[in-house]
PDB file of C-alpha atoms in Angstrom:
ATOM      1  CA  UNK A   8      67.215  74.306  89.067  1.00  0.00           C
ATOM      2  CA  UNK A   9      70.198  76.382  90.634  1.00  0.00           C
ATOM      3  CA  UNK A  10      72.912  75.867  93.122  1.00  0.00           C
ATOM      4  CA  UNK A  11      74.988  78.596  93.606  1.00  0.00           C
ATOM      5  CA  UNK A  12      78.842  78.394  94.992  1.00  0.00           C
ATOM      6  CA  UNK A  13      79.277  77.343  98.704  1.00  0.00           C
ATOM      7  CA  UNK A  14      79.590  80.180 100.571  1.00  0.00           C
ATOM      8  CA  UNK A  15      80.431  80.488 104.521  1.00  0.00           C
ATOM      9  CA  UNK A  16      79.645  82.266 107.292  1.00  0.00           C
ATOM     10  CA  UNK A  17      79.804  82.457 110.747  1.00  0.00           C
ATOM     11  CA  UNK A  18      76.001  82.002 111.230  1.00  0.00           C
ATOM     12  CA  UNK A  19      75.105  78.935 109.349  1.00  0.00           C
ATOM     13  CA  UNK A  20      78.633  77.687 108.636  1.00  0.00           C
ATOM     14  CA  UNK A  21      79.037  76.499 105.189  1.00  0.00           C
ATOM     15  CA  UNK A  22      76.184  76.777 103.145  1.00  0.00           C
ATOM     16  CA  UNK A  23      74.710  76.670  99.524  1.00  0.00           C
ATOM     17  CA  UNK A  24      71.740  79.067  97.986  1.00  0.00           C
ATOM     18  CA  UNK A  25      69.631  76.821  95.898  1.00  0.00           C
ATOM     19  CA  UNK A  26      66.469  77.565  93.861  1.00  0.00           C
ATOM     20  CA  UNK A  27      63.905  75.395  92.351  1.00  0.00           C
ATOM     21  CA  UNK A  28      60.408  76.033  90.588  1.00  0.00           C
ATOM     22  CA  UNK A  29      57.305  74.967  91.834  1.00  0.00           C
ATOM     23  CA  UNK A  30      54.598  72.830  90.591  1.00  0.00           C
ATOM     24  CA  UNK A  31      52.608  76.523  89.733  1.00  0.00           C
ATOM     25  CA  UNK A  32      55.779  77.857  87.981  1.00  0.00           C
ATOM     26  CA  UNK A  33      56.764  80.039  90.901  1.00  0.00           C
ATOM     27  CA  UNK A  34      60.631  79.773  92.180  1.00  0.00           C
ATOM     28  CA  UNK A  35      61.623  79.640  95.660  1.00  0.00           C
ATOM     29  CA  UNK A  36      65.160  80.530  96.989  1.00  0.00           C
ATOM     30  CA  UNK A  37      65.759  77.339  99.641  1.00  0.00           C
ATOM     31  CA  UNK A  38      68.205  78.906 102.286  1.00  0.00           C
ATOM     32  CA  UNK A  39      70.671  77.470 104.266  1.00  0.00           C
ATOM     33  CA  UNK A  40      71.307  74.509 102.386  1.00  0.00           C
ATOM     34  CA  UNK A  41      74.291  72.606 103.975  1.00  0.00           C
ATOM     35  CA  UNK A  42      74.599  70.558 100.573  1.00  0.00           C
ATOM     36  CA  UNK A  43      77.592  69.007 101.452  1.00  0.00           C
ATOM     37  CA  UNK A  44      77.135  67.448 104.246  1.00  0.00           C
ATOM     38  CA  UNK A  45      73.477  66.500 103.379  1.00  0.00           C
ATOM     39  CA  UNK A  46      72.731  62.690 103.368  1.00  0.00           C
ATOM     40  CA  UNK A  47      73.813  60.952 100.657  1.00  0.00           C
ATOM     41  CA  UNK A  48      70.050  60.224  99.339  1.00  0.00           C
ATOM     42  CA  UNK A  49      68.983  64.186 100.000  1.00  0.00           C
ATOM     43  CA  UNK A  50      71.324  65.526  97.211  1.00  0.00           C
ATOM     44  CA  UNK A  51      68.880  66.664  94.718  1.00  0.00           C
ATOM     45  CA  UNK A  52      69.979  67.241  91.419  1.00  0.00           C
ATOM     46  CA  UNK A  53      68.658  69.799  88.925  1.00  0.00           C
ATOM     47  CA  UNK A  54      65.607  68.067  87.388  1.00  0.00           C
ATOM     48  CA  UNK A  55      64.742  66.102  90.785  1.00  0.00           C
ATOM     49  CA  UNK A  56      61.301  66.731  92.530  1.00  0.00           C
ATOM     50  CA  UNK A  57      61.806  66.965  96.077  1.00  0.00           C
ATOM     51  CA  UNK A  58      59.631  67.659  99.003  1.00  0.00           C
ATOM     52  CA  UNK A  59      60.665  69.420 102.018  1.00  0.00           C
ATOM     53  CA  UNK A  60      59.349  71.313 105.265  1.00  0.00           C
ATOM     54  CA  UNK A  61      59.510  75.131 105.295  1.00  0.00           C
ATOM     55  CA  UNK A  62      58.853  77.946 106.920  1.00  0.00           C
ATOM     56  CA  UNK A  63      58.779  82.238 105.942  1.00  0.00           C
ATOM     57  CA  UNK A  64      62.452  83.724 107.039  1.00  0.00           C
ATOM     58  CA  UNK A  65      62.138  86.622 109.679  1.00  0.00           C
ATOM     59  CA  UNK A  66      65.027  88.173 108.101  1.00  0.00           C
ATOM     60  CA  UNK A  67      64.341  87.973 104.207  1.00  0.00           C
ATOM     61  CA  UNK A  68      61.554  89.708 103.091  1.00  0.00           C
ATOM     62  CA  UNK A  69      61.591  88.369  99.217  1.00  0.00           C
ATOM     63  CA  UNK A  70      58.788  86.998  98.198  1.00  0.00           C
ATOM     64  CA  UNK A  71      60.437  83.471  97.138  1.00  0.00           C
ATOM     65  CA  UNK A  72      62.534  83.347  99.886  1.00  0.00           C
ATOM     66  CA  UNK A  73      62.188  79.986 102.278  1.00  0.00           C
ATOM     67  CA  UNK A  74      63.653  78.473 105.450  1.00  0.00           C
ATOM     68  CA  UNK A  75      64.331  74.891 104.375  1.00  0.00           C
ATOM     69  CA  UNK A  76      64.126  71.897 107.237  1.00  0.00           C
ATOM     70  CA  UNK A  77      67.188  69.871 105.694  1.00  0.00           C
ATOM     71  CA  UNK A  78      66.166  67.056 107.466  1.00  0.00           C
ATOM     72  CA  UNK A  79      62.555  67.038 105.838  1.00  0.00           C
ATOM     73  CA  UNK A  80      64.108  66.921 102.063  1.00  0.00           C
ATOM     74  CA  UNK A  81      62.779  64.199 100.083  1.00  0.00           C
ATOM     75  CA  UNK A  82      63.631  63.483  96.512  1.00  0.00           C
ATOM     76  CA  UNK A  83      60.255  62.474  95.183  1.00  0.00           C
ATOM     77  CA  UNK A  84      60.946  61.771  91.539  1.00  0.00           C
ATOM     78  CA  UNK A  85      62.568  63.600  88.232  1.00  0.00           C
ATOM     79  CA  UNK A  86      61.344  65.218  85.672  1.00  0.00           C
ATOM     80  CA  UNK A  87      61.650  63.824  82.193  1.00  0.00           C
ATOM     81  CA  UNK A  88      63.529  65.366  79.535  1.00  0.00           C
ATOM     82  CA  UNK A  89      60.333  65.555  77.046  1.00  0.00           C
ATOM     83  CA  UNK A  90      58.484  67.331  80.126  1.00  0.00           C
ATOM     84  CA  UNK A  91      60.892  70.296  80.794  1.00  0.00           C
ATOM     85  CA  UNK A  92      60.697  72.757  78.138  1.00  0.00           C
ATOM     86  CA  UNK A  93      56.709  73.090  78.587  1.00  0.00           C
ATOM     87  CA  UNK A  94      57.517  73.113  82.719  1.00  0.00           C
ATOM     88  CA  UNK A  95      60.027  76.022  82.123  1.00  0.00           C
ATOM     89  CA  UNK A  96      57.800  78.139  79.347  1.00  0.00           C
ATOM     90  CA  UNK A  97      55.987  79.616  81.824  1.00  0.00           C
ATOM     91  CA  UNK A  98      59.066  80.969  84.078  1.00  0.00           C
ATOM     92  CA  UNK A  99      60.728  82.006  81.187  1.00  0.00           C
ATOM     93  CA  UNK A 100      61.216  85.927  81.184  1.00  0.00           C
ATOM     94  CA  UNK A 101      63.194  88.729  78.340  1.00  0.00           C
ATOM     95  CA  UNK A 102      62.668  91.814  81.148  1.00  0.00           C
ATOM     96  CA  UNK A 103      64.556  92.037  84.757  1.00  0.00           C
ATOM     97  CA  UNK A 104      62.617  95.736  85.070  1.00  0.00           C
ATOM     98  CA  UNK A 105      59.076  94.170  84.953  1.00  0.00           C
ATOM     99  CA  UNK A 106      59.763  91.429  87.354  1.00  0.00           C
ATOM    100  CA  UNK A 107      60.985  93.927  89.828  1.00  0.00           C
ATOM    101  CA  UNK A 108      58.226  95.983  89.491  1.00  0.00           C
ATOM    102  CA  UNK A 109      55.786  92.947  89.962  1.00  0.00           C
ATOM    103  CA  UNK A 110      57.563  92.473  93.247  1.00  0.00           C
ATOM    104  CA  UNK A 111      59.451  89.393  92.465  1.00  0.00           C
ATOM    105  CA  UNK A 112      63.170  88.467  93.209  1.00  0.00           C
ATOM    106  CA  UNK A 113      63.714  85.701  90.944  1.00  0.00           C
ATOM    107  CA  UNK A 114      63.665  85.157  87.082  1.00  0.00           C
ATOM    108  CA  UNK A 115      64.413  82.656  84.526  1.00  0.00           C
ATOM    109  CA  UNK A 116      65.684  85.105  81.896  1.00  0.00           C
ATOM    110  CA  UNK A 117      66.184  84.325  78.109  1.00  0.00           C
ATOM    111  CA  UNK A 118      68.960  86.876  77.372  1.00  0.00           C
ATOM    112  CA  UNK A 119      71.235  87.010  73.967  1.00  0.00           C
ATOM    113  CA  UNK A 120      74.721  87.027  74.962  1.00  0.00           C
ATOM    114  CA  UNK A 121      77.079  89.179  73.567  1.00  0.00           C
ATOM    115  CA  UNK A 122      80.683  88.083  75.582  1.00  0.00           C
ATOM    116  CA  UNK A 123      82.097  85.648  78.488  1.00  0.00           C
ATOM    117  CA  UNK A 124      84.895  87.304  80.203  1.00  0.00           C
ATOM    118  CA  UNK A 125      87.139  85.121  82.427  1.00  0.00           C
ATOM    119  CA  UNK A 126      88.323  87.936  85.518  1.00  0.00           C
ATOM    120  CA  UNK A 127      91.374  86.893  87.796  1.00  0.00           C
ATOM    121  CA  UNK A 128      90.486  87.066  91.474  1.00  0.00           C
ATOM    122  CA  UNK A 129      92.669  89.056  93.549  1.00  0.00           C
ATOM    123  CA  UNK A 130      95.049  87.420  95.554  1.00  0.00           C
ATOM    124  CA  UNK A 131      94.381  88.725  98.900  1.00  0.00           C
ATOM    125  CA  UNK A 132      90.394  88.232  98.371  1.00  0.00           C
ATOM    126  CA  UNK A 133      90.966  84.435  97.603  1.00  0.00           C
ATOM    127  CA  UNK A 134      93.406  84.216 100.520  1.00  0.00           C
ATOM    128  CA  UNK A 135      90.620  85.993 102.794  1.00  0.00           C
ATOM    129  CA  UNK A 136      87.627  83.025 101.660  1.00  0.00           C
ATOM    130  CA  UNK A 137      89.802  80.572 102.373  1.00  0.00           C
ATOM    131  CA  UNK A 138      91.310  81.682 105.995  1.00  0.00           C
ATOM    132  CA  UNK A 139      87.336  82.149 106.054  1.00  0.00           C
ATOM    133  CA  UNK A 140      86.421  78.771 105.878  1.00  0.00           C
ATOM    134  CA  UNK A 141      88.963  77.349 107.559  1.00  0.00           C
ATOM    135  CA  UNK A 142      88.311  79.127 110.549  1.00  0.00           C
ATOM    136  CA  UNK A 143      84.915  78.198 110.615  1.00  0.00           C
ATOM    137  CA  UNK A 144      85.734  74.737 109.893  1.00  0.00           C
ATOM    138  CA  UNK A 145      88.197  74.553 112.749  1.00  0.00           C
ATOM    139  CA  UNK A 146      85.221  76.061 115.389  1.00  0.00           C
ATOM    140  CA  UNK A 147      84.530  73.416 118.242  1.00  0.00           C
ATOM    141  CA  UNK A 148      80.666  73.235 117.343  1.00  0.00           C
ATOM    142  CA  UNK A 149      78.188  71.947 115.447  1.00  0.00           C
ATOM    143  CA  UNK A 150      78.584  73.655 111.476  1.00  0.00           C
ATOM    144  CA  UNK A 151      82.589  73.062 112.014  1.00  0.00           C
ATOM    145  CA  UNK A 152      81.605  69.455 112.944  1.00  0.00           C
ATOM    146  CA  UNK A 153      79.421  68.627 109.903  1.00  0.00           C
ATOM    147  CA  UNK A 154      82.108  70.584 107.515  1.00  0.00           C
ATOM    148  CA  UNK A 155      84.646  67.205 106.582  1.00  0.00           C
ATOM    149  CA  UNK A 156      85.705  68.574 103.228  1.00  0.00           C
ATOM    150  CA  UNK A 157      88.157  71.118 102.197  1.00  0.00           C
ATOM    151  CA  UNK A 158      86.872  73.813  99.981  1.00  0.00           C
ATOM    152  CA  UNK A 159      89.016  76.113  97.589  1.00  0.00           C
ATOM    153  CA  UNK A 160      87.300  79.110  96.382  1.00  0.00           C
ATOM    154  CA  UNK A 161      87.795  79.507  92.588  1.00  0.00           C
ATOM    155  CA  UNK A 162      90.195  82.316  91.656  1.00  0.00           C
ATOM    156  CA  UNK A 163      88.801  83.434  88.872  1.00  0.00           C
ATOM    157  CA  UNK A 164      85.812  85.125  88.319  1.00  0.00           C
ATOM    158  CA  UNK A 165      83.476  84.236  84.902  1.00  0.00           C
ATOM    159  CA  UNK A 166      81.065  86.727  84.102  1.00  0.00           C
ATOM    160  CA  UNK A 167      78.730  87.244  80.942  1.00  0.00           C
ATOM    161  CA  UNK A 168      77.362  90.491  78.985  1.00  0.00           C
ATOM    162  CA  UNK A 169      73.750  90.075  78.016  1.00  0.00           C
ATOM    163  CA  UNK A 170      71.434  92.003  76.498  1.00  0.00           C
ATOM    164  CA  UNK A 171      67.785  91.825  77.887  1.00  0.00           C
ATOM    165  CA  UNK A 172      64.598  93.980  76.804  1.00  0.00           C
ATOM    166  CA  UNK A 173      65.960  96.463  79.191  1.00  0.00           C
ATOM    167  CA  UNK A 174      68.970  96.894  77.481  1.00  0.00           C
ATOM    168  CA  UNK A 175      72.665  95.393  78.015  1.00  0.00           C
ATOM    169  CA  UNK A 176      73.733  93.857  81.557  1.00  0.00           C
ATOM    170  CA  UNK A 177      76.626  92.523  82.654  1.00  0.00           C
ATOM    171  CA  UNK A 178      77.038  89.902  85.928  1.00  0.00           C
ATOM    172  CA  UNK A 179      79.370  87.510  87.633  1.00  0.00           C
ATOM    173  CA  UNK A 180      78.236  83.383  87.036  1.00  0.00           C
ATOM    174  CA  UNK A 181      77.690  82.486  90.757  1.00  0.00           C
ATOM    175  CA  UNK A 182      76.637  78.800  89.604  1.00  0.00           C
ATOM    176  CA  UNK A 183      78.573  76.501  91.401  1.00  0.00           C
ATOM    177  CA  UNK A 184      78.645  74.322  88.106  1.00  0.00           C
ATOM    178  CA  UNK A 185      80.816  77.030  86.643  1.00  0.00           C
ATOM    179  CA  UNK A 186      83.484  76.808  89.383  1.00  0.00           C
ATOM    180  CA  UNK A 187      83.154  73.058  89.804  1.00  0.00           C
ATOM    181  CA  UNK A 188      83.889  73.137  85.856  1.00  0.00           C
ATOM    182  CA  UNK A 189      87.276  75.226  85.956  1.00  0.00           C
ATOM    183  CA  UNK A 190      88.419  72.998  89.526  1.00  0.00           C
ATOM    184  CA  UNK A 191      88.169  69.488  87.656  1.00  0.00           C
ATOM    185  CA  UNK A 192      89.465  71.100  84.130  1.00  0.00           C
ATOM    186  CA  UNK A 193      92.296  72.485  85.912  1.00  0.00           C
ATOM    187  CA  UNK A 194      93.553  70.117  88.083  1.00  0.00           C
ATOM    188  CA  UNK A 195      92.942  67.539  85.084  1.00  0.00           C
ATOM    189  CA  UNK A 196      94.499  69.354  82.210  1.00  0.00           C
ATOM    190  CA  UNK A 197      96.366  73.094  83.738  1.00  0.00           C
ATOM    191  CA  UNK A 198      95.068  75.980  83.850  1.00  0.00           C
ATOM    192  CA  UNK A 199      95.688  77.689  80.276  1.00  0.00           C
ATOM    193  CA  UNK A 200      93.640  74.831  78.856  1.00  0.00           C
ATOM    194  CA  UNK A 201      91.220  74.867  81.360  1.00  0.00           C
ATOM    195  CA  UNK A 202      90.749  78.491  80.727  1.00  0.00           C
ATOM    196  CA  UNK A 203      90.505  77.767  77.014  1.00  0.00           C
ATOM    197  CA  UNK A 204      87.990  75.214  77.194  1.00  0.00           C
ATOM    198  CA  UNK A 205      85.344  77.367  79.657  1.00  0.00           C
ATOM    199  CA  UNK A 206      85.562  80.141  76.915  1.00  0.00           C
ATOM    200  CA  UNK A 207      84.595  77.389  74.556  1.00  0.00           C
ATOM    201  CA  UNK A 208      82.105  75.793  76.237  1.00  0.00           C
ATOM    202  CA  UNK A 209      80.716  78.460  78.207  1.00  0.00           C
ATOM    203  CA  UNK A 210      81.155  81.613  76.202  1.00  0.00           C
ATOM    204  CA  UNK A 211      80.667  80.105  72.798  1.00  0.00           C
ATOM    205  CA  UNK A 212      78.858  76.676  72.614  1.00  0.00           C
ATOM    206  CA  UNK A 213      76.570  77.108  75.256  1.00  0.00           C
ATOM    207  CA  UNK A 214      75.169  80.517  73.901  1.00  0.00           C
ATOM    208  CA  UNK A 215      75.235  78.487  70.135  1.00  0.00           C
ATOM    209  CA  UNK A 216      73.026  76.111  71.404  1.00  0.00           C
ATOM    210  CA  UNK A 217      70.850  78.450  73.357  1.00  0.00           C
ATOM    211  CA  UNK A 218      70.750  78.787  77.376  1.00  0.00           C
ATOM    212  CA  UNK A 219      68.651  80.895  79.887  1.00  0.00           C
ATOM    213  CA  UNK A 220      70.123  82.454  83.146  1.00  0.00           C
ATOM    214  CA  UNK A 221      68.888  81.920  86.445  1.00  0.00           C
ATOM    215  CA  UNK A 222      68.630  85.549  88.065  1.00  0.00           C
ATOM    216  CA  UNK A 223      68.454  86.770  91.219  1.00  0.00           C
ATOM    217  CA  UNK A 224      68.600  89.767  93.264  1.00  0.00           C
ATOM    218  CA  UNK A 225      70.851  90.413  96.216  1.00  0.00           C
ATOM    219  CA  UNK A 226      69.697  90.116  99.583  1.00  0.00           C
ATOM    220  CA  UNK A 227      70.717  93.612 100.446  1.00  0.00           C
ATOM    221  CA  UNK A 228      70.510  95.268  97.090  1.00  0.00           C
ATOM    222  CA  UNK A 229      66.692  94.241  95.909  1.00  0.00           C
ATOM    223  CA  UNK A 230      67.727  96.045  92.459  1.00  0.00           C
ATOM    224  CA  UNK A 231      70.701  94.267  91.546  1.00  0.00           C
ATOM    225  CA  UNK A 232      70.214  90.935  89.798  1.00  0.00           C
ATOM    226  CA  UNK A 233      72.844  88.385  90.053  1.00  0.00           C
ATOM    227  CA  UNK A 234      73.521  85.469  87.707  1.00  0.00           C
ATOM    228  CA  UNK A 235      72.931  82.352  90.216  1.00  0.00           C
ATOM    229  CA  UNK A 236      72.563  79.711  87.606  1.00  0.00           C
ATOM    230  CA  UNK A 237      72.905  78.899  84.054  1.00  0.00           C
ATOM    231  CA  UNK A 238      70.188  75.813  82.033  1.00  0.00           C
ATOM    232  CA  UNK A 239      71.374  74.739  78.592  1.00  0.00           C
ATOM    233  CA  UNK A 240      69.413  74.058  76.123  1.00  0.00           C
ATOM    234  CA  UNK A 241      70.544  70.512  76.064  1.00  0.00           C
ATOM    235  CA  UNK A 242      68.644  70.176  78.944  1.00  0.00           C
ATOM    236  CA  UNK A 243      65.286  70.087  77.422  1.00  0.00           C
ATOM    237  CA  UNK A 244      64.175  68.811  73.818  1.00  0.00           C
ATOM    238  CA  UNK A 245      63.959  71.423  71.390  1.00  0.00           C
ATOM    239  CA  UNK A 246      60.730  73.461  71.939  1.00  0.00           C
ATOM    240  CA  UNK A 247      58.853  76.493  72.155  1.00  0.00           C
ATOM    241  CA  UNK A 248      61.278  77.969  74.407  1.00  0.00           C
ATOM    242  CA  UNK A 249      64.195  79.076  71.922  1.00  0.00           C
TER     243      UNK A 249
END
């Protein structure tokens, strides 16, 4: 359902924090995911099935969280379009406060949206993700070996204001469709239109139409929900969901 931005580290080299929902309507967070570099027929899309090995993490104590063999993924099938609403009805959430205090890390939230802001990175921060990943990508082992393609983080940050039962939120989109979005736009058209079009799209069609956000909370700060993903309602025929 979710694939957030690549991110890297030093531990796991370049990696990508997926989620999906299971067959009971639970999510799991599927960690380290070396998406690009997976084999060709292991890139799962959003509405694939896939089946894969797992195991608990020793150092991630939230309750969806899983270890994911990469080698074991499988895609396994897709789910049809006329099957998704009534799959996603029962993950679909309006309070951030009551999942946390059930204990669970991960929610598919349907918020109203009140703005999409477009923030400009700072220069030095961009600088410091890329001299990141290059140095990581230059390291004489195994991550450094399986990293072939260039990454350039995106320099701006797009964030939306929401309002939930809790009240109004506010959160950076960490979807990596988001930033994919703005790289193509941009190097296809310049950046003032490409800026133009993602407040179109994303701050005023896609909230038209009806979306949900894919929340999650940060590893360090269990309180603090971040906006991993975004599903549009063209998605999934019209139903009981909006």
């Amino acid at each position: 359902m979710v694939k957030a931005a690549p991110q890297v580290g030093r531990r796991h080299g370049e990696t990508v924090c997926c989620a999906g929902i299971d067959l009971y309507g639970n999510w799991l967070r599927l960690y380290p995911v070396s998406f690009r570099t997976l084999e060709q027929s292991k890139k799962f899309g959003r509405w694939d099935r896939i089946r894969f090995n797992w195991r608990l993490p020793n150092d991630d104590r939230r309750v969806e969280s899983r270890r994911v063999d990469q080698q074991s993924i499988e895609i396994v099938g897709k789910l049809k379009k006329s099957e998704r609403a009534a799959f996603l009805a029962k993950a679909v959430v309006t309070s951030l406060v009551r999942e946390r205090e059930a204990g669970r890390s991960f929610a598919l939230l349907r918020p109203e949206i009140i703005a999409f802001k477009v923030e400009r990175k700072d220069a030095a921060e961009v600088k410091a993700e890329k001299e990141l990943f290059d140095s990581i990508r230059a390291q004489d082992d195994l991550f450094a070996k399986q990293v072939t393609n260039n990454y350039n983080p995106c320099p701006y940050n797009f964030k939306y204001r929401y309002r939930t039962d809790d009240g109004i939120r506010e959160g950076t989109c960490q979807d990596w469709e988001i930033e994919a979005t703005y790289h193509n736009w941009s190097r296809d058209y310049g950046e003032q239109r490409a800026l133009a079009d993602m407040e179109r799209v994303f701050g005023k069609e896609y909230p038209a139409n009806g979306m949900l956000l894919a929340m999650g909370t940060h590893s360090l700060h269990q309180d603090t929900w971040l906006i991993n993903g975004v599903v549009r309602q063209n998605d999934i025929e019209q139903g009981a969901l909006f």
